[in-house]
PDB file of C-alpha atoms in Angstrom:
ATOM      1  CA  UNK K   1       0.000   0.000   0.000  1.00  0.00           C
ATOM      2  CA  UNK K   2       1.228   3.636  -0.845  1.00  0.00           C
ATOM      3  CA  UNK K   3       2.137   5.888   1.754  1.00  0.00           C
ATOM      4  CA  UNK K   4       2.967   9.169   2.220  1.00  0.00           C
ATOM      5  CA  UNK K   5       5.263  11.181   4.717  1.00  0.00           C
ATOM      6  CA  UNK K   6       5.806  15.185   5.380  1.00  0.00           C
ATOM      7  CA  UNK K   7       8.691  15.193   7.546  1.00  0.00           C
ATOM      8  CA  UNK K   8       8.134  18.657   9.050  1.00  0.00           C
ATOM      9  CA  UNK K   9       5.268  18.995  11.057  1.00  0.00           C
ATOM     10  CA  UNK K  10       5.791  22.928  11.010  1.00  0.00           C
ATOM     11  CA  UNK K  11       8.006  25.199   9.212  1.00  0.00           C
ATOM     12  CA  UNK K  12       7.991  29.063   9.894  1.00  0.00           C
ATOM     13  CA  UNK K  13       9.573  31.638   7.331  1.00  0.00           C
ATOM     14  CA  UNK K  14       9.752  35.011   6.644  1.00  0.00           C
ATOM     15  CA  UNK K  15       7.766  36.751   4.225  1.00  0.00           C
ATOM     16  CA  UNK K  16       9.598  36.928   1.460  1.00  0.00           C
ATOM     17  CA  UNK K  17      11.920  34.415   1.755  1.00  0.00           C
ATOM     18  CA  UNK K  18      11.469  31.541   0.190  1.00  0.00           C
ATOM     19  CA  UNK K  19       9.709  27.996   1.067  1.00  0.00           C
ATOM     20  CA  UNK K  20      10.221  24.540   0.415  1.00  0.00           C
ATOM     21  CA  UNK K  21       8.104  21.769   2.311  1.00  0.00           C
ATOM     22  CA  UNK K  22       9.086  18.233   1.651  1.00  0.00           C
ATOM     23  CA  UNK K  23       7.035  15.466   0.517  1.00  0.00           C
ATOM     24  CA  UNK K  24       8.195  11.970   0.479  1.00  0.00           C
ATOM     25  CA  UNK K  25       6.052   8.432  -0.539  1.00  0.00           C
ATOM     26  CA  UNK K  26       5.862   4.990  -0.840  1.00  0.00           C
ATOM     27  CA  UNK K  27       4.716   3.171  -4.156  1.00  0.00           C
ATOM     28  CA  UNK K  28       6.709   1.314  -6.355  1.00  0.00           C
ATOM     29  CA  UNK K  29       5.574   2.525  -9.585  1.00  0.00           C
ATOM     30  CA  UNK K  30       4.550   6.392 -10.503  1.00  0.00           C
ATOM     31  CA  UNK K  31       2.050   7.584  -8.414  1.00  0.00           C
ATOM     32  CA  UNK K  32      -0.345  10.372  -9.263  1.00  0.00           C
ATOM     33  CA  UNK K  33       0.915  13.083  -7.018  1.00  0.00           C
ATOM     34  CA  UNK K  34      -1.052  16.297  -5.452  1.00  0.00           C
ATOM     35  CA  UNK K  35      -0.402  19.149  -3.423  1.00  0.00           C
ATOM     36  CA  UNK K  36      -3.136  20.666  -0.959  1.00  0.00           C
ATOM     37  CA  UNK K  37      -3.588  24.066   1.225  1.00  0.00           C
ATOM     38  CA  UNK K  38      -6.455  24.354   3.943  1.00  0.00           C
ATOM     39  CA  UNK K  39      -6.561  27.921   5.210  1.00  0.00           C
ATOM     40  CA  UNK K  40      -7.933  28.110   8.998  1.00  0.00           C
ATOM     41  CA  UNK K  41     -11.497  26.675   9.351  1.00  0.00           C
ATOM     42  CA  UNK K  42     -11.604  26.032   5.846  1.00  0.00           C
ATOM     43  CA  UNK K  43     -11.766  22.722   3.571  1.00  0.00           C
ATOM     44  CA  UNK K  44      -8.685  21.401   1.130  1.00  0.00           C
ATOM     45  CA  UNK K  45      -8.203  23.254  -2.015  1.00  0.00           C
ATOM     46  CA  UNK K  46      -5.776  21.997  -4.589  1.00  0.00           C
ATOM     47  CA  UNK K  47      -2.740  23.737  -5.461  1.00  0.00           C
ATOM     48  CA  UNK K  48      -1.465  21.690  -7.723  1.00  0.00           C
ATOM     49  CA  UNK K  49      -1.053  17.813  -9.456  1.00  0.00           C
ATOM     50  CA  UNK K  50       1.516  15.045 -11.338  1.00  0.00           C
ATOM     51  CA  UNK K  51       0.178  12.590 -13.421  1.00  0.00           C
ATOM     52  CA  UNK K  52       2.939  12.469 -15.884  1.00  0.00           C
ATOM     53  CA  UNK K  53       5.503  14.574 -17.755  1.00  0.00           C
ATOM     54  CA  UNK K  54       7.587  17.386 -17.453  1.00  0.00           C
ATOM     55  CA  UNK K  55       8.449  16.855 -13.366  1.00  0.00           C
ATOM     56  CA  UNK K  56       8.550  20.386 -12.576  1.00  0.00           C
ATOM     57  CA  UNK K  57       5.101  21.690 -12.090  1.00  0.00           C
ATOM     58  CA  UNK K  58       3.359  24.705 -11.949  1.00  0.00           C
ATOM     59  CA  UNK K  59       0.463  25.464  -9.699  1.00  0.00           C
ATOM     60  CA  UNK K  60      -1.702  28.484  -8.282  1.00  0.00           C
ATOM     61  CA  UNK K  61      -0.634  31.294  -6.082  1.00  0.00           C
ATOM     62  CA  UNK K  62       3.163  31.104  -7.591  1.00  0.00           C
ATOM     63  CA  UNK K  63       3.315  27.622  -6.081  1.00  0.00           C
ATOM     64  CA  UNK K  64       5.346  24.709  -8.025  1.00  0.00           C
ATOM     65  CA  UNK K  65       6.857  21.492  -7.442  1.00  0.00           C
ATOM     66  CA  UNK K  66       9.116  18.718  -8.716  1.00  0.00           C
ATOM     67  CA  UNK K  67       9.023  15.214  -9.107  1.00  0.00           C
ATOM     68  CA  UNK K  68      12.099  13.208  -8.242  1.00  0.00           C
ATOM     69  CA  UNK K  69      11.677   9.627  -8.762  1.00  0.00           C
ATOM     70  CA  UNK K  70      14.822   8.474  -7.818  1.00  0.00           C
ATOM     71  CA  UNK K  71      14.580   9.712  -4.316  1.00  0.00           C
ATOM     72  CA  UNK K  72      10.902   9.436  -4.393  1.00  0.00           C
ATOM     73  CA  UNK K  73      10.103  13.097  -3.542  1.00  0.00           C
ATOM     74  CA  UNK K  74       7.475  16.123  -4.132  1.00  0.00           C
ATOM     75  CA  UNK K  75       8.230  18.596  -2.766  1.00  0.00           C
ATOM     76  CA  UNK K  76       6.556  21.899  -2.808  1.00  0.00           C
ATOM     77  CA  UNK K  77       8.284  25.195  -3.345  1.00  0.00           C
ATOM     78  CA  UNK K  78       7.655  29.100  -3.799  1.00  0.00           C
ATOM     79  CA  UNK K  79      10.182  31.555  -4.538  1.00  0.00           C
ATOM     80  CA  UNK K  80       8.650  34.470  -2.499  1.00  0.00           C
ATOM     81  CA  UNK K  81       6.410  34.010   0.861  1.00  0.00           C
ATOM     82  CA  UNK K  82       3.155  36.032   1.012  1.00  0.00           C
ATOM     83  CA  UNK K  83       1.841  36.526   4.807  1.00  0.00           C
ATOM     84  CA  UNK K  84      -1.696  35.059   3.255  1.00  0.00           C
ATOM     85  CA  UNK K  85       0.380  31.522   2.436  1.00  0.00           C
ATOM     86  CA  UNK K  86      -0.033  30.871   6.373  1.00  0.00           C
ATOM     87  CA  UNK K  87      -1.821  27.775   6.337  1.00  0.00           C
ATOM     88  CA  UNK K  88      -1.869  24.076   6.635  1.00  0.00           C
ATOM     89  CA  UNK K  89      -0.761  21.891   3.506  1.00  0.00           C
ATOM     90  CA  UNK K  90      -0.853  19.054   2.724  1.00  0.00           C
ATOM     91  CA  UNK K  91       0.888  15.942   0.420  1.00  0.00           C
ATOM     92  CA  UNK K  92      -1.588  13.295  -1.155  1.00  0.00           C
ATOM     93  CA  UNK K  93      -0.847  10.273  -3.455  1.00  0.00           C
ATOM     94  CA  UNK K  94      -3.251   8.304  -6.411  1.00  0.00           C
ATOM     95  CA  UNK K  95      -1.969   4.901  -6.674  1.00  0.00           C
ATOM     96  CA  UNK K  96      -2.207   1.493  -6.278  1.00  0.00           C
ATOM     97  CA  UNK K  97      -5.891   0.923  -7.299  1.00  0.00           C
ATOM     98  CA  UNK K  98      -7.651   2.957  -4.723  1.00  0.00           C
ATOM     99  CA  UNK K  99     -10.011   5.673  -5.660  1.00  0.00           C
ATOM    100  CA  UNK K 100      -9.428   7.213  -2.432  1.00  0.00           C
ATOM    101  CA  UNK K 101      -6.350   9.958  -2.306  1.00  0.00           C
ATOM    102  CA  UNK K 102      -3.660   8.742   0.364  1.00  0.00           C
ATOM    103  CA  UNK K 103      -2.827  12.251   2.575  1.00  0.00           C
ATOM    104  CA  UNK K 104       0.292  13.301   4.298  1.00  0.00           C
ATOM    105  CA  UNK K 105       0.039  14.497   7.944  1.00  0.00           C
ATOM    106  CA  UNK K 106       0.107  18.009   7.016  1.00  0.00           C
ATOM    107  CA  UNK K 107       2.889  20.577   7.438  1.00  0.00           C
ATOM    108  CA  UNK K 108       1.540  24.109   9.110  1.00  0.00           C
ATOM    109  CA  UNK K 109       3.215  27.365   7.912  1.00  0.00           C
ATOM    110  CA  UNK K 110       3.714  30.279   9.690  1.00  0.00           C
ATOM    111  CA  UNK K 111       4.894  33.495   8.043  1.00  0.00           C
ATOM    112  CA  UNK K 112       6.804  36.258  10.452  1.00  0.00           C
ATOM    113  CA  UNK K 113       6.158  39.598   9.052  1.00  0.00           C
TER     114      UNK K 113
ATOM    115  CA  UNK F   1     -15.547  25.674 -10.599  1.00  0.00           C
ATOM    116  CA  UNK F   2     -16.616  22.341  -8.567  1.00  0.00           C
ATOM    117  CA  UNK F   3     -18.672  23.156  -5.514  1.00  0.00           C
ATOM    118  CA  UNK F   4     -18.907  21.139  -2.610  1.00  0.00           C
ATOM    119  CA  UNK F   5     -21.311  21.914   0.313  1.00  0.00           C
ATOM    120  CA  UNK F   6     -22.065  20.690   3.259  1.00  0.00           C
ATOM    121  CA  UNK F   7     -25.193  20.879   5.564  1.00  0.00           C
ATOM    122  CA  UNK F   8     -23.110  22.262   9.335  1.00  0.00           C
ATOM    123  CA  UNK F   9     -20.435  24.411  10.091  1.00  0.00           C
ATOM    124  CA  UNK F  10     -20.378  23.173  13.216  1.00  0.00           C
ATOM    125  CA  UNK F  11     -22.077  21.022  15.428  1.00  0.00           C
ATOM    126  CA  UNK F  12     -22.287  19.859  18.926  1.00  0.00           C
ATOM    127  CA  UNK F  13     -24.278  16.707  20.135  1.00  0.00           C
ATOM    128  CA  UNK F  14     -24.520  14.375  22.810  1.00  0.00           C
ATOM    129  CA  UNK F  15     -22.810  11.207  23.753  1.00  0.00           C
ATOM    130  CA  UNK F  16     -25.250   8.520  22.187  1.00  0.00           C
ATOM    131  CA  UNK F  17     -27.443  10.914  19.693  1.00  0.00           C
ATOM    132  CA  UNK F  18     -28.077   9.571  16.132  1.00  0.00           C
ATOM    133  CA  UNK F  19     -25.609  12.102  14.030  1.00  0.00           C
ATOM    134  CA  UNK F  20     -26.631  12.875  10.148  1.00  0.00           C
ATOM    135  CA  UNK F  21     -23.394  14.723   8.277  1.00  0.00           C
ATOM    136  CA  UNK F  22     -25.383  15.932   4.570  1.00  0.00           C
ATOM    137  CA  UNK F  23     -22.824  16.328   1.848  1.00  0.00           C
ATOM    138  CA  UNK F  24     -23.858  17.814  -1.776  1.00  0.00           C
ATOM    139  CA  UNK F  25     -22.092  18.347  -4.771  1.00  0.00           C
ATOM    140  CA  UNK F  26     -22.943  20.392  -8.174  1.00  0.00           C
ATOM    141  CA  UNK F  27     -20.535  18.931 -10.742  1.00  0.00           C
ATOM    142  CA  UNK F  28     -22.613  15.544 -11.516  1.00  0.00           C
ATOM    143  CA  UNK F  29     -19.286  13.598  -9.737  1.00  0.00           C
ATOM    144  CA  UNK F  30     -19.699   9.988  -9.625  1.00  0.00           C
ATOM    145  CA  UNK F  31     -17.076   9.579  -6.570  1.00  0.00           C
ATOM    146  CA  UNK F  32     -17.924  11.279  -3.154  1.00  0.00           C
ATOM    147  CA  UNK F  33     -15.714  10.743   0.197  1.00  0.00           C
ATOM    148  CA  UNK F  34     -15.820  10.920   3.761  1.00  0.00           C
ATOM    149  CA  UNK F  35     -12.937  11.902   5.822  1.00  0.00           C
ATOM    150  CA  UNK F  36     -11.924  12.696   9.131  1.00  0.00           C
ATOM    151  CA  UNK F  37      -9.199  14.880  10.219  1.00  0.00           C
ATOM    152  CA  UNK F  38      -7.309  14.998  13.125  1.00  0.00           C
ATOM    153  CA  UNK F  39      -4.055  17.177  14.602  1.00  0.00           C
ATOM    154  CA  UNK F  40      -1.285  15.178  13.334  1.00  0.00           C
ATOM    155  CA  UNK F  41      -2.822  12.152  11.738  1.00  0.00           C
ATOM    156  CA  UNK F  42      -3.983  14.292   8.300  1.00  0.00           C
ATOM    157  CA  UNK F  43      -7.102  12.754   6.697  1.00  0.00           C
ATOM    158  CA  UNK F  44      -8.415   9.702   7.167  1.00  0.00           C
ATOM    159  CA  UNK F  45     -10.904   8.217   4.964  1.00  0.00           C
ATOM    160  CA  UNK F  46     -14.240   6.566   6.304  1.00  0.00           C
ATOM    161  CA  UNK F  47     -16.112   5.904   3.788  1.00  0.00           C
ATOM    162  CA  UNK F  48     -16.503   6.534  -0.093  1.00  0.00           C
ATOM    163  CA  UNK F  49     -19.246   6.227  -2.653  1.00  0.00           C
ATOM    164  CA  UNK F  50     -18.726   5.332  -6.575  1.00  0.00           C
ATOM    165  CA  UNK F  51     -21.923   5.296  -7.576  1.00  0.00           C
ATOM    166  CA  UNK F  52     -25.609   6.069  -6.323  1.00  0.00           C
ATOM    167  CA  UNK F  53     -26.399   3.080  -3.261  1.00  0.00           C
ATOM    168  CA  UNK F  54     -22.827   1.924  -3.816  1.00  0.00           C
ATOM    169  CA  UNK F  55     -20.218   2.358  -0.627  1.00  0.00           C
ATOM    170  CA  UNK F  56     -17.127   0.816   0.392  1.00  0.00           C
ATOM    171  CA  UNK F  57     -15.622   1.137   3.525  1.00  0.00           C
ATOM    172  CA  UNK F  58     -11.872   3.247   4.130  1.00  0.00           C
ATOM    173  CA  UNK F  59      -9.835   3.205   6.378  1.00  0.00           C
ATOM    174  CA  UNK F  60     -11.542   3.974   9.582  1.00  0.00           C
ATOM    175  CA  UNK F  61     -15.488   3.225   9.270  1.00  0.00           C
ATOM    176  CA  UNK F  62     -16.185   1.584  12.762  1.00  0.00           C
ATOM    177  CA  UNK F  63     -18.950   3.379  14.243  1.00  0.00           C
ATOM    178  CA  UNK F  64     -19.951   5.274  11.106  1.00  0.00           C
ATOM    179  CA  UNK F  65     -22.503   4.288   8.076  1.00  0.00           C
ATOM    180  CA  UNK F  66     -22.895   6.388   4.633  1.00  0.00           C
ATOM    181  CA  UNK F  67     -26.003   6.730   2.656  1.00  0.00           C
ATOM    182  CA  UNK F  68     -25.761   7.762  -1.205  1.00  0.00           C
ATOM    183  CA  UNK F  69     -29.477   7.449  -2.634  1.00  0.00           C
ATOM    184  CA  UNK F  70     -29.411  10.409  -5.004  1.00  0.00           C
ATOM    185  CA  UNK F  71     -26.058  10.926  -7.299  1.00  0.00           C
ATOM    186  CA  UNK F  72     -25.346  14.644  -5.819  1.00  0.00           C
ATOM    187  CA  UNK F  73     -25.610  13.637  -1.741  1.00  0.00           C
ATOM    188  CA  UNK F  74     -23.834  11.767   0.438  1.00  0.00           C
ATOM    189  CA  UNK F  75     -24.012  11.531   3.812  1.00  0.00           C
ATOM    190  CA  UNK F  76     -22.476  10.201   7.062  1.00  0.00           C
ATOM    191  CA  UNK F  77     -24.234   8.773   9.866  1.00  0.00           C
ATOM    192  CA  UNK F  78     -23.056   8.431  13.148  1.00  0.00           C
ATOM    193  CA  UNK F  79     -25.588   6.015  14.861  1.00  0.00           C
ATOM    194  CA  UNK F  80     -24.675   6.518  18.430  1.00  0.00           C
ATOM    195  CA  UNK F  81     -22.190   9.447  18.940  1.00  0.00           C
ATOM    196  CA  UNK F  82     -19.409   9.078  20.973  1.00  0.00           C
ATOM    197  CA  UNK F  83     -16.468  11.477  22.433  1.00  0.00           C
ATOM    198  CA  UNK F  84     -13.493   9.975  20.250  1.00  0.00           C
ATOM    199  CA  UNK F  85     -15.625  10.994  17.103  1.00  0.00           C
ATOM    200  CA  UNK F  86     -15.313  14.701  17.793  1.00  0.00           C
ATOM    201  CA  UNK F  87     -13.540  15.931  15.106  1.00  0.00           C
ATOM    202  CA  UNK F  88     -13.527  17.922  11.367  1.00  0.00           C
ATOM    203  CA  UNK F  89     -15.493  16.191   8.960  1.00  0.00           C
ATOM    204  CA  UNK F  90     -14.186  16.916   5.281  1.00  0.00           C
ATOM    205  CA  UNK F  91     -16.583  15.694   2.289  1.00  0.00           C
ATOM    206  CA  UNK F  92     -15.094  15.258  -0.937  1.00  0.00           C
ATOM    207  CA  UNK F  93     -15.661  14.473  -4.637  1.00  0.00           C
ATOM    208  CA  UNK F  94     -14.238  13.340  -7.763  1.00  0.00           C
ATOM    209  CA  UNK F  95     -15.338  13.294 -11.126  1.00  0.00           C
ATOM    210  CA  UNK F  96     -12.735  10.706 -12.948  1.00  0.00           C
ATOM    211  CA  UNK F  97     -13.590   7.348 -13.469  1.00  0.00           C
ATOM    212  CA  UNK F  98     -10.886   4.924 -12.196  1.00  0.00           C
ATOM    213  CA  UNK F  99      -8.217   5.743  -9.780  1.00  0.00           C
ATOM    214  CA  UNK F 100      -6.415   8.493  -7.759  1.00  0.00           C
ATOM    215  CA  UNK F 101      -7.923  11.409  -9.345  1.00  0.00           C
ATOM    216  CA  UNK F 102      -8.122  15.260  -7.917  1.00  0.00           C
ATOM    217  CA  UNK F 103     -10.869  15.604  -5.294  1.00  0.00           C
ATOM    218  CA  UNK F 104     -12.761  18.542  -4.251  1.00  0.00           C
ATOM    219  CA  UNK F 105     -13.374  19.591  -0.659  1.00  0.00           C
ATOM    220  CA  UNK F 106     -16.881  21.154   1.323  1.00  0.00           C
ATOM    221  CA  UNK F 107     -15.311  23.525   4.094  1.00  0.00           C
ATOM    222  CA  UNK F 108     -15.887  20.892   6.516  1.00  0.00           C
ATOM    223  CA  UNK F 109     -17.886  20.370   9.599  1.00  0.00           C
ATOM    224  CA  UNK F 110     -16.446  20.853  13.290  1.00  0.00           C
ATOM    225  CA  UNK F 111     -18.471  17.950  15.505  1.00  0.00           C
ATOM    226  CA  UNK F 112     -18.327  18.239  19.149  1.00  0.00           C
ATOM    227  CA  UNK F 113     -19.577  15.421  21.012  1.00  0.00           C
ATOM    228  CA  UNK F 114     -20.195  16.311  24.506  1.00  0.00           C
TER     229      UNK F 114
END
């Protein structure tokens, strides 16, 4: 079964600076790959997905990430941090048969002004 | 753009209470999803739905049943509330046949049981 692990549970940067939150799974083929943000209070909305391709990817609010099979990694990066990026995201994983998403424990960001 | 809504913000019941969660979705999805979400654990999925009256149990779906009767809802029954079912309630839906596709989130709904 695929799994699906964000080593840091929380990450705090300055705005401005910029972010990278690591992604790591488990699957032994290619996995679709997705990239979540939940604002406080708020449901998931997507930032951004793999299926196949070019392994750098482009997503909404200046977001991107890149697919690295050999080490098995998505991680999600943004040049410049805005203090509305403050939230909770989140890692997911398609694979294996299952119509269900697999989800990462979630790493919260907090942006010092 | 996809919209997801669901019935409760937030909600607070009592230990025991029958608990109905209503989930509805606009974009004629054939996959809807129950999860639950917890500090540290992410999302956990209880139940999902592939077609109308079909169901199939995720990872978690002890003390929780689903009913999908009309293509658009699905919703989440709690049968006799408990304390370690207070939690955020995230419905979800999918419009890909097959596997692993993008889902779309409601906002969620807070449940307290007391």
């Amino acid at each position: 079964a695929q799994s699906v692990t964000q080593p840091d549970i929380h990450i705090t940067v300055s705005e401005g600076a910029s972010l990278e939150l690591r992604c790591n799974y488990s699957y032994g083929a290619t996995p679709y790959l997705f990239w979540y943000v939940q604002s406080p209070g708020q449901g998931l909305q997507l930032l951004l997905k793999y299926f196949s391709g070019d392994t750098l990817v482009q997503g909404i609010k200046g977001f991107e990430a890149e697919f690295k099979r050999s080490q098995s990694s998505f991680n999600l990066r943004k040049p410049s941090v805005h203090w509305s990026d403050a939230a909770e995201y989140f890692c997911a994983v398609g694979a294996g048969g299952r119509r269900a998403l697999t989800f990462g424990s979630g790493t919260r960001l907090q942006v010092q002004p | 753009d996809v919209k997801v809504t669901q019935s409760s913000r937030y909600l607070v019941k009592r230990t025991g209470e029958k608990v109905f969660l209503e989930c509805v979705q606009d974009m004629d999805h054939e996959n809807m999803f129950w999860y639950r979400q917890d500090p540290g654990l992410g999302l956990r999925l209880i139940y999902f739905s592939y077609d109308v009256k079909m169901k199939e149990k995720g990872d978690i779906p002890e003390g929780y049943s689903v009913s999908r009767e009309k293509k658009e809802r699905f919703s989440l029954i709690l049968e006799s509330a408990s304390t370690n079912q207070t939690s955020m309630y995230l419905c979800a839906s999918s419009g890909r046949q097959g596997y692993g596709y993008e889902q779309y989130f409601g906002p969620g709904t807070r449940l307290t049981v007391t």
